[in-house]
Amino acid sequence: MDLSGNTQRHTISALVADKPGVLARVAGLFSRRGFNISNLSVGRSESEGLSRMTFVVEGDEWVVEQVTKQLYKLIDVIRVSDLSEDSIIVRELAFIKVKSDSSNSAEIIKIAESYRANIVDIDKDSLIIEVTGDDGKVDLLLNSLKPFGVRETMRTGRIAMTRGAATTGLKKTSNMVDHSAPDADVVP
């Protein structure tokens, strides 16, 4: 365990079997071990039958090591990668519903545009703004909109991908995915 108390946010990617119950088993593992997931995104991967989970956990290197070891104990987990130290692209999508009327909608739209956000719904009493970026950008836009009255937010959580040719996928052999041979250099 890191006794220095250096905690930070770690982005972990896991390639898992795309079948019922996998998410529940992974969440249960985190809960039983006392690890908090501050962000979670799940979606189909580039390989048929596999999904990619992206977690953000807070802790030191010991926590990341334990999370990785515990994930590998689950039968449906194929590959786990700590992306925190890699050069990665990070994004999050958020919808923000803001109170608005004819007196302030132009100002709200101007603020949204300054963050390269889109207005996806306009109603007489509210606007829905769509923003994509890192979590810092989303937080800044939210703070800018608070004076108008944020009615509701919906955030996807962080997704991340390594820059360059390296991947967190599987090695492709002919037309079949070889689930036993992860290869960080080749994407199917």
Short mmCIF file of C-alpha atoms in Angstrom, two decimals:
data_model
loop_
_atom_site.label_atom_id
_atom_site.label_comp_id
_atom_site.label_asym_id
_atom_site.label_seq_id
_atom_site.Cartn_x
_atom_site.Cartn_y
_atom_site.Cartn_z
CA MET A 1 0.00 0.00 0.00
CA ASP A 2 1.22 3.50 -0.78
CA LEU A 3 1.77 5.14 2.59
CA SER A 4 2.40 8.56 1.06
CA GLY A 5 -1.33 9.11 0.63
CA ASN A 6 -0.93 10.05 -3.03
CA THR A 7 -4.38 9.46 -4.42
CA GLN A 8 -5.35 10.34 -7.94
CA ARG A 9 -7.95 9.48 -10.52
CA HIS A 10 -7.12 6.38 -12.54
CA THR A 11 -8.77 5.45 -15.83
CA ILE A 12 -9.06 1.70 -16.25
CA SER A 13 -10.29 -0.05 -19.39
CA ALA A 14 -11.57 -3.63 -19.29
CA LEU A 15 -12.49 -5.80 -22.25
CA VAL A 16 -15.26 -8.14 -21.10
CA ALA A 17 -17.69 -10.70 -22.49
CA ASP A 18 -20.84 -8.98 -23.78
CA LYS A 19 -23.41 -11.04 -21.92
CA PRO A 20 -25.96 -10.62 -19.14
CA GLY A 21 -24.67 -10.32 -15.59
CA VAL A 22 -21.11 -9.20 -16.36
CA LEU A 23 -21.70 -5.59 -15.30
CA ALA A 24 -23.36 -6.76 -12.07
CA ARG A 25 -20.42 -9.07 -11.26
CA VAL A 26 -17.89 -6.31 -11.91
CA ALA A 27 -19.86 -3.78 -9.83
CA GLY A 28 -20.22 -6.37 -7.06
CA LEU A 29 -16.47 -6.95 -7.05
CA PHE A 30 -15.82 -3.22 -6.61
CA SER A 31 -18.42 -3.02 -3.84
CA ARG A 32 -17.13 -6.08 -1.92
CA ARG A 33 -13.58 -4.75 -1.99
CA GLY A 34 -14.59 -1.24 -0.95
CA PHE A 35 -13.43 0.41 -4.19
CA ASN A 36 -15.52 3.36 -5.33
CA ILE A 37 -16.26 3.80 -9.03
CA SER A 38 -16.54 7.53 -9.68
CA ASN A 39 -17.26 7.01 -13.40
CA LEU A 40 -18.40 4.04 -15.46
CA SER A 41 -19.10 3.71 -19.18
CA VAL A 42 -19.90 0.50 -21.00
CA GLY A 43 -20.40 -0.18 -24.69
CA ARG A 44 -19.80 -2.73 -27.42
CA SER A 45 -16.21 -3.00 -28.58
CA GLU A 46 -14.72 -3.52 -32.03
CA SER A 47 -14.72 -7.29 -31.40
CA GLU A 48 -18.01 -9.17 -31.74
CA GLY A 49 -19.20 -10.57 -28.42
CA LEU A 50 -17.05 -8.21 -26.34
CA SER A 51 -17.79 -4.95 -24.55
CA ARG A 52 -15.42 -2.34 -23.21
CA MET A 53 -15.87 -0.93 -19.71
CA THR A 54 -14.12 2.27 -18.74
CA PHE A 55 -13.87 2.96 -15.00
CA VAL A 56 -12.52 5.91 -13.11
CA VAL A 57 -11.38 5.01 -9.61
CA GLU A 58 -9.69 7.19 -7.04
CA GLY A 59 -6.74 5.87 -5.12
CA ASP A 60 -3.04 5.19 -5.14
CA GLU A 61 -1.08 2.66 -7.19
CA TRP A 62 -1.96 -0.08 -4.70
CA VAL A 63 -5.68 0.45 -5.37
CA VAL A 64 -5.16 0.21 -9.14
CA GLU A 65 -3.10 -2.95 -8.72
CA GLN A 66 -5.78 -4.54 -6.52
CA VAL A 67 -8.60 -3.54 -8.89
CA THR A 68 -6.69 -5.05 -11.82
CA LYS A 69 -5.94 -8.30 -9.96
CA GLN A 70 -9.53 -8.66 -8.81
CA LEU A 71 -10.94 -7.97 -12.28
CA TYR A 72 -8.74 -10.66 -13.81
CA LYS A 73 -10.24 -13.18 -11.36
CA LEU A 74 -13.62 -12.78 -13.06
CA ILE A 75 -14.09 -15.32 -15.84
CA ASP A 76 -15.72 -12.84 -18.24
CA VAL A 77 -12.89 -10.29 -18.03
CA ILE A 78 -10.53 -10.71 -20.98
CA ARG A 79 -8.13 -7.81 -20.58
CA VAL A 80 -7.56 -4.94 -18.13
CA SER A 81 -5.50 -1.83 -18.88
CA ASP A 82 -4.63 1.09 -16.60
CA LEU A 83 -4.71 4.01 -19.01
CA SER A 84 -3.78 6.60 -16.38
CA GLU A 85 -0.10 6.73 -17.29
CA ASP A 86 -0.63 6.48 -21.04
CA SER A 87 -1.11 9.31 -23.48
CA ILE A 88 -4.87 9.13 -23.87
CA ILE A 89 -7.81 10.96 -25.37
CA VAL A 90 -10.55 11.46 -22.78
CA ARG A 91 -14.11 12.56 -23.47
CA GLU A 92 -17.46 12.73 -21.75
CA LEU A 93 -20.89 13.63 -23.13
CA ALA A 94 -23.39 15.57 -21.06
CA PHE A 95 -26.89 16.93 -21.48
CA ILE A 96 -27.68 19.98 -19.37
CA LYS A 97 -31.25 21.25 -19.01
CA VAL A 98 -31.28 24.93 -18.08
CA LYS A 99 -34.19 27.19 -17.11
CA SER A 100 -34.66 29.81 -19.78
CA ASP A 101 -37.12 32.29 -21.15
CA SER A 102 -37.10 34.99 -23.81
CA SER A 103 -35.07 37.31 -21.56
CA ASN A 104 -32.06 35.02 -21.10
CA SER A 105 -32.06 32.35 -23.82
CA ALA A 106 -29.72 34.33 -26.11
CA GLU A 107 -27.20 34.68 -23.27
CA ILE A 108 -27.41 30.96 -22.45
CA ILE A 109 -26.91 30.06 -26.11
CA LYS A 110 -23.87 32.36 -26.28
CA ILE A 111 -22.33 30.67 -23.23
CA ALA A 112 -23.01 27.22 -24.71
CA GLU A 113 -21.41 28.22 -28.02
CA SER A 114 -18.30 29.47 -26.20
CA TYR A 115 -17.82 25.85 -25.03
CA ARG A 116 -18.58 24.50 -28.51
CA ALA A 117 -21.72 22.95 -27.09
CA ASN A 118 -24.93 22.41 -29.06
CA ILE A 119 -28.49 23.36 -28.26
CA VAL A 120 -30.46 20.16 -28.86
CA ASP A 121 -33.87 21.22 -27.54
CA ILE A 122 -35.62 24.54 -27.05
CA ASP A 123 -38.79 24.87 -24.99
CA LYS A 124 -40.55 27.96 -23.67
CA ASP A 125 -39.16 27.26 -20.17
CA SER A 126 -35.86 25.49 -20.83
CA LEU A 127 -32.98 24.67 -23.15
CA ILE A 128 -31.14 21.37 -23.39
CA ILE A 129 -27.44 21.72 -24.11
CA GLU A 130 -25.20 18.92 -25.36
CA VAL A 131 -21.50 19.22 -24.55
CA THR A 132 -18.61 16.90 -25.27
CA GLY A 133 -15.16 17.22 -23.74
CA ASP A 134 -13.10 16.24 -20.75
CA ASP A 135 -14.80 16.30 -17.37
CA GLY A 136 -13.18 19.65 -16.58
CA LYS A 137 -14.83 21.29 -19.59
CA VAL A 138 -18.21 19.82 -18.65
CA ASP A 139 -17.81 21.06 -15.06
CA LEU A 140 -16.86 24.56 -16.24
CA LEU A 141 -19.93 24.81 -18.48
CA LEU A 142 -22.15 23.56 -15.66
CA ASN A 143 -20.75 26.22 -13.33
CA SER A 144 -21.30 28.90 -15.99
CA LEU A 145 -24.95 27.88 -16.31
CA LYS A 146 -25.77 27.60 -12.59
CA PRO A 147 -26.86 31.27 -12.26
CA PHE A 148 -29.65 30.56 -14.79
CA GLY A 149 -30.85 27.47 -12.94
CA VAL A 150 -29.68 24.03 -13.96
CA ARG A 151 -32.77 21.79 -13.84
CA GLU A 152 -31.17 18.48 -14.72
CA THR A 153 -27.93 16.94 -15.93
CA MET A 154 -27.13 13.60 -17.53
CA ARG A 155 -23.48 12.60 -17.96
CA THR A 156 -22.09 9.56 -19.72
CA GLY A 157 -18.95 9.27 -17.66
CA ARG A 158 -15.42 9.22 -19.00
CA ILE A 159 -14.41 7.23 -22.04
CA ALA A 160 -10.77 7.00 -23.03
CA MET A 161 -8.55 5.65 -25.78
CA THR A 162 -4.78 5.49 -26.07
CA ARG A 163 -3.18 7.72 -28.68
CA GLY A 164 -1.22 6.23 -31.57
CA ALA A 165 -1.20 2.63 -32.77
CA ALA A 166 -1.31 0.87 -29.38
CA THR A 167 -4.70 -0.53 -28.39
CA THR A 168 -6.42 -2.28 -25.54
CA GLY A 169 -8.09 -4.72 -27.96
CA LEU A 170 -7.44 -8.30 -28.94
CA LYS A 171 -5.21 -9.87 -31.56
CA LYS A 172 -7.15 -11.00 -34.64
CA THR A 173 -6.34 -14.38 -36.14
CA SER A 174 -7.85 -14.94 -39.61
CA ASN A 175 -11.60 -14.32 -39.22
CA MET A 176 -11.79 -15.30 -35.56
CA VAL A 177 -10.89 -13.37 -32.44
CA ASP A 178 -8.39 -15.30 -30.31
CA HIS A 179 -9.74 -14.60 -26.81
CA SER A 180 -6.73 -16.20 -25.16
CA ALA A 181 -4.09 -13.98 -26.76
CA PRO A 182 -4.50 -10.28 -25.97
CA ASP A 183 -2.24 -8.10 -28.05
CA ALA A 184 -1.84 -4.42 -27.29
CA ASP A 185 -0.44 -3.71 -30.74
CA VAL A 186 -3.15 -5.05 -33.04
CA VAL A 187 -6.82 -4.16 -33.33
CA PRO A 188 -9.21 -6.40 -35.25
#
